[in-house]
Amino acid sequence: MAGVLYLVGTPIGNLEDMTYRAVRILREANIIACEDTRRTRGLLSHFGIAGKKLISCHEHNEDARAAELVKRVEAGEKVALVSDAGMPAVSDPGYRVVRAMAEAGLRVEPIPGPSAAIAAVAASGLPTDAFRFCSFLPAKASQRRKALAALAEETATLVFYEAPHRIRQALADLEELFGDRPIAIARELTKLHEEILRGTPASLGTLIDERGGLKGELVLLVSGAREKQPAIEIPLEERVADLTAAGASRMDAIKQAARERGLGKREVYEQLERLKP
């Protein structure tokens, strides 16, 4: 009789978030596949689970481990798969193992646990009726901007993981491409220094500059695109000229015209550049 693969969610910070069921499954498993054996051994020790066989399963060996774990489940073993924090296979190793099990017709059972993305959405204050999890933004600036531009018309709340050393650049790109949309940054969820920062890309960028940066694990959330306003009858270049004549700077005039038309300020700027003789 075939066994089962358990996807066991583990705490993202506070160990009190470990469920009774997750502890039981880890006790009963024949083997535990984990992202970092040292970290998982510490988790097991905290809950008094000793004598378990651990094997590594991370991004560099997951394909090979998937084949091995399929054989174990086919032989009737109970295999638990964990990542360092949160749910395996969600921005963590595990997807290829699950796919291999599915292709082999084997049972996969999720043991729900903490998720930084879900916790951040719930606490953000942004719309929760629809959201899109986009994992990590690209590290390279050009690729990050391209990824954000492709999401500019998405109406669902956008959810990203971001590194502390790149958050300031990500906010600058958001300000240019998305304007003053409401955003939130969830930092160090369930840990000692947990906080939720809310504002716009510009205001949170200023806050981060004043603090000298942010530390810890971050979830970046961006409100979805508003429905575009009806087209303004006045030609774009005339509207910008009217606003500047009324005393606005050219950049403020571009921002205002962009808001009126439901466009990004960069898009308006590029249109004006094309209109130049």
Coordinates of C-alpha atoms in Angstrom, one line a residue:
M1 CA 0.0 0.0 0.0
A2 CA 1.4 3.4 -1.0
G3 CA 2.2 6.0 1.6
V4 CA 1.7 9.7 1.6
L5 CA 3.6 13.0 1.2
Y6 CA 2.7 15.6 3.8
L7 CA 3.4 19.2 3.0
V8 CA 3.8 20.6 6.5
G9 CA 3.5 24.3 7.1
T10 CA 6.0 25.6 9.8
P11 CA 6.1 28.9 11.7
I12 CA 7.5 32.0 9.9
G13 CA 8.7 33.4 13.2
N14 CA 6.7 32.7 16.3
L15 CA 6.9 29.0 17.2
E16 CA 3.6 29.2 18.9
D17 CA 2.0 29.2 15.4
M18 CA 2.9 25.6 15.0
T19 CA -0.3 23.5 14.8
Y20 CA -1.0 20.4 16.9
R21 CA -1.6 18.5 13.6
A22 CA 1.8 19.6 12.2
V23 CA 3.6 18.4 15.3
R24 CA 1.8 15.0 15.2
I25 CA 2.6 14.5 11.5
L26 CA 6.3 15.2 12.1
R27 CA 6.3 12.7 15.0
E28 CA 4.6 10.0 12.8
A29 CA 6.6 10.6 9.6
N30 CA 9.2 7.9 8.6
I31 CA 11.4 10.6 7.1
I32 CA 11.4 14.4 7.0
A33 CA 12.7 16.2 3.9
C34 CA 13.7 19.8 4.7
E35 CA 15.3 22.9 3.2
D36 CA 17.9 23.2 5.9
T37 CA 18.4 20.2 8.2
R38 CA 20.0 22.3 10.9
R39 CA 17.0 24.6 11.1
T40 CA 14.5 21.8 11.0
R41 CA 16.4 19.9 13.7
G42 CA 16.1 23.0 15.9
L43 CA 12.3 23.1 15.3
L44 CA 12.0 19.4 16.1
S45 CA 14.0 19.8 19.3
H46 CA 11.7 22.6 20.4
F47 CA 8.7 20.3 20.2
G48 CA 10.5 17.3 21.7
I49 CA 10.7 15.3 18.5
A50 CA 13.8 13.2 18.5
G51 CA 15.3 10.4 16.5
K52 CA 13.9 11.5 13.1
K53 CA 15.8 10.8 9.9
L54 CA 16.3 14.1 8.0
I55 CA 17.3 14.6 4.4
S56 CA 17.9 17.9 2.6
C57 CA 15.6 19.0 -0.2
H58 CA 16.5 22.4 -1.6
E59 CA 16.6 24.2 -4.9
H60 CA 19.9 22.6 -5.9
N61 CA 18.9 19.0 -5.4
E62 CA 15.1 19.0 -5.6
D63 CA 14.9 17.0 -8.8
A64 CA 17.0 14.2 -7.5
R65 CA 15.2 14.2 -4.2
A66 CA 11.8 14.2 -5.9
A67 CA 12.6 10.8 -7.6
E68 CA 13.9 9.4 -4.2
L69 CA 10.8 10.6 -2.3
V70 CA 8.5 9.1 -4.9
K71 CA 10.1 5.7 -4.4
R72 CA 9.7 6.0 -0.6
V73 CA 6.0 6.9 -0.9
E74 CA 5.5 4.1 -3.4
A75 CA 7.0 1.8 -0.8
G76 CA 4.5 2.9 1.8
E77 CA 6.4 5.5 3.8
K78 CA 5.0 8.6 5.3
V79 CA 7.2 11.5 4.1
A80 CA 6.9 15.0 5.6
L81 CA 8.2 17.9 3.5
V82 CA 9.0 21.2 5.2
S83 CA 10.7 24.4 4.2
D84 CA 12.6 26.8 6.6
A85 CA 9.4 28.8 7.2
G86 CA 5.8 28.8 5.9
M87 CA 4.3 26.4 3.4
P88 CA 6.6 24.3 1.2
A89 CA 6.4 24.9 -2.5
V90 CA 5.2 28.5 -2.2
S91 CA 8.3 30.6 -3.0
D92 CA 10.2 27.7 -1.4
P93 CA 11.4 24.3 -2.5
G94 CA 8.7 21.6 -2.9
Y95 CA 6.9 22.2 -6.2
R96 CA 8.9 19.7 -8.2
V97 CA 8.4 17.1 -5.5
V98 CA 4.6 17.6 -5.5
R99 CA 4.6 17.5 -9.3
A100 CA 6.5 14.2 -9.3
M101 CA 4.1 12.7 -6.8
A102 CA 1.1 13.9 -8.8
E103 CA 2.6 12.4 -12.0
A104 CA 3.1 9.1 -10.2
G105 CA -0.5 9.1 -8.9
L106 CA 0.5 9.3 -5.3
R107 CA -1.2 11.0 -2.4
V108 CA -0.2 14.5 -1.4
E109 CA -1.7 15.9 1.8
P110 CA -1.3 19.6 2.8
I111 CA -1.0 20.4 6.5
P112 CA -1.8 24.1 6.5
G113 CA 0.4 26.5 8.4
P114 CA 1.5 30.1 8.5
S115 CA 2.0 32.1 5.3
A116 CA 3.6 35.5 5.2
A117 CA 1.7 36.5 2.1
I118 CA -1.7 35.6 3.5
A119 CA -1.0 37.2 6.9
A120 CA 0.2 40.4 5.2
V121 CA -2.9 40.6 3.0
A122 CA -5.2 40.3 6.0
A123 CA -3.4 43.0 8.0
S124 CA -2.5 45.4 5.2
G125 CA -5.7 47.4 5.1
L126 CA -5.8 47.0 1.3
P127 CA -8.6 45.3 -0.6
T128 CA -8.7 41.5 0.1
D129 CA -11.5 40.4 -2.2
A130 CA -9.0 39.7 -4.9
F131 CA -5.2 39.5 -4.6
R132 CA -2.4 38.3 -6.8
F133 CA 0.7 36.7 -5.2
C134 CA 3.8 37.5 -7.4
S135 CA 6.5 36.1 -5.2
F136 CA 9.9 37.9 -5.4
L137 CA 10.4 40.9 -7.7
P138 CA 13.4 40.4 -10.1
A139 CA 16.7 41.6 -8.6
K140 CA 17.9 43.5 -11.7
A141 CA 16.4 47.0 -12.1
S142 CA 15.5 46.6 -15.8
Q143 CA 13.7 43.3 -15.2
R144 CA 12.0 44.6 -12.1
R145 CA 10.6 47.6 -14.0
K146 CA 9.4 45.4 -16.8
A147 CA 7.7 43.0 -14.4
L148 CA 5.9 45.9 -12.6
A149 CA 4.9 47.6 -15.9
A150 CA 3.2 44.3 -17.0
L151 CA 1.2 44.4 -13.8
A152 CA 0.2 48.1 -14.0
E153 CA -3.4 47.3 -15.1
E154 CA -4.0 44.5 -12.6
T155 CA -7.0 45.4 -10.5
A156 CA -6.3 42.9 -7.7
T157 CA -4.1 43.8 -4.8
L158 CA -0.5 42.8 -5.7
V159 CA 1.6 40.9 -3.2
F160 CA 5.4 40.6 -3.5
Y161 CA 8.3 39.4 -1.3
E162 CA 11.2 41.8 -1.4
A163 CA 14.7 42.0 0.1
P164 CA 15.5 44.8 2.5
H165 CA 18.4 46.1 0.4
R166 CA 16.2 46.4 -2.7
I167 CA 13.0 47.8 -1.2
R168 CA 14.0 51.4 -1.7
Q169 CA 14.6 50.9 -5.4
A170 CA 11.3 48.9 -5.7
L171 CA 9.4 51.8 -4.2
A172 CA 11.0 54.3 -6.6
D173 CA 9.9 52.2 -9.5
L174 CA 6.4 51.9 -8.1
E175 CA 6.2 55.7 -7.6
E176 CA 7.2 56.2 -11.3
L177 CA 5.1 53.5 -12.8
F178 CA 2.1 53.3 -10.4
G179 CA 1.9 56.9 -9.0
D180 CA 0.4 57.4 -5.6
R181 CA -1.5 54.1 -5.2
P182 CA -1.9 53.0 -1.5
I183 CA 0.7 50.4 -0.5
A184 CA 1.8 48.6 2.6
I185 CA 5.0 46.9 3.8
A186 CA 4.6 44.1 6.3
R187 CA 7.9 43.6 8.1
E188 CA 9.1 40.7 10.3
L189 CA 5.6 39.2 10.6
T190 CA 5.0 37.2 13.9
K191 CA 8.5 38.2 15.1
L192 CA 9.5 40.6 17.9
H193 CA 9.8 43.7 15.6
E194 CA 6.7 43.1 13.5
E195 CA 5.2 46.2 12.0
I196 CA 2.9 47.2 9.1
L197 CA 3.8 50.4 7.3
R198 CA 1.1 52.0 5.2
G199 CA 1.2 54.9 2.8
T200 CA 2.2 55.6 -0.8
P201 CA 5.5 54.7 -2.6
A202 CA 6.7 58.2 -2.1
S203 CA 5.8 58.5 1.6
L204 CA 7.1 55.1 2.6
G205 CA 10.3 55.8 0.5
T206 CA 10.8 59.0 2.6
L207 CA 10.2 57.0 5.8
I208 CA 12.8 54.4 4.8
D209 CA 15.3 57.1 4.0
E210 CA 14.8 58.7 7.4
R211 CA 15.3 55.4 9.1
G212 CA 18.3 54.6 7.1
G213 CA 16.7 51.5 5.6
L214 CA 14.6 48.6 6.7
K215 CA 15.7 45.3 8.2
G216 CA 14.1 41.9 8.2
E217 CA 11.8 39.9 6.0
L218 CA 9.4 42.1 4.0
V219 CA 6.1 41.6 2.2
L220 CA 5.3 44.5 -0.2
L221 CA 1.6 45.0 -1.1
V222 CA 0.2 47.4 -3.7
S223 CA -3.4 48.4 -4.3
G224 CA -4.8 47.3 -7.6
A225 CA -5.3 49.6 -10.5
R226 CA -8.4 51.9 -10.4
E227 CA -10.7 51.8 -13.4
K228 CA -9.6 54.3 -15.9
Q229 CA -11.5 57.6 -16.0
P230 CA -13.4 58.6 -19.1
A231 CA -11.1 60.2 -21.7
I232 CA -10.6 64.0 -21.2
E233 CA -11.7 65.9 -24.2
I234 CA -8.9 68.5 -24.0
P235 CA -5.7 67.3 -25.8
L236 CA -3.0 66.1 -23.4
E237 CA -0.4 68.8 -24.3
E238 CA -3.0 71.5 -23.9
R239 CA -4.1 70.2 -20.5
V240 CA -0.5 70.1 -19.3
A241 CA 0.1 73.7 -20.6
D242 CA -3.1 74.9 -18.8
L243 CA -1.9 73.4 -15.5
T244 CA 1.6 74.9 -15.8
A245 CA 0.1 78.3 -16.7
A246 CA -2.0 78.1 -13.5
G247 CA 1.2 77.7 -11.5
A248 CA 1.9 74.0 -11.3
S249 CA 5.4 72.7 -12.1
R250 CA 5.7 70.6 -15.3
M251 CA 6.1 67.4 -13.3
D252 CA 3.0 68.2 -11.1
A253 CA 1.1 69.0 -14.2
I254 CA 2.0 65.7 -15.8
K255 CA 1.0 63.9 -12.6
Q256 CA -2.4 65.7 -12.5
A257 CA -3.1 64.9 -16.2
A258 CA -2.1 61.3 -15.6
R259 CA -4.5 61.0 -12.7
E260 CA -7.3 62.5 -14.7
R261 CA -6.8 60.0 -17.5
G262 CA -6.1 57.0 -15.3
L263 CA -2.6 56.7 -16.7
G264 CA 0.9 56.5 -15.2
K265 CA 3.0 59.6 -15.2
R266 CA 5.7 57.9 -17.2
E267 CA 3.1 57.1 -19.9
V268 CA 1.9 60.7 -20.1
Y269 CA 5.5 62.0 -20.2
E270 CA 6.3 59.6 -23.1
Q271 CA 3.2 60.7 -25.0
L272 CA 4.2 64.4 -24.6
E273 CA 7.7 63.6 -25.8
R274 CA 6.3 62.0 -28.9
L275 CA 4.2 65.1 -29.6
K276 CA 7.2 67.4 -29.6
P277 CA 8.0 68.7 -33.1

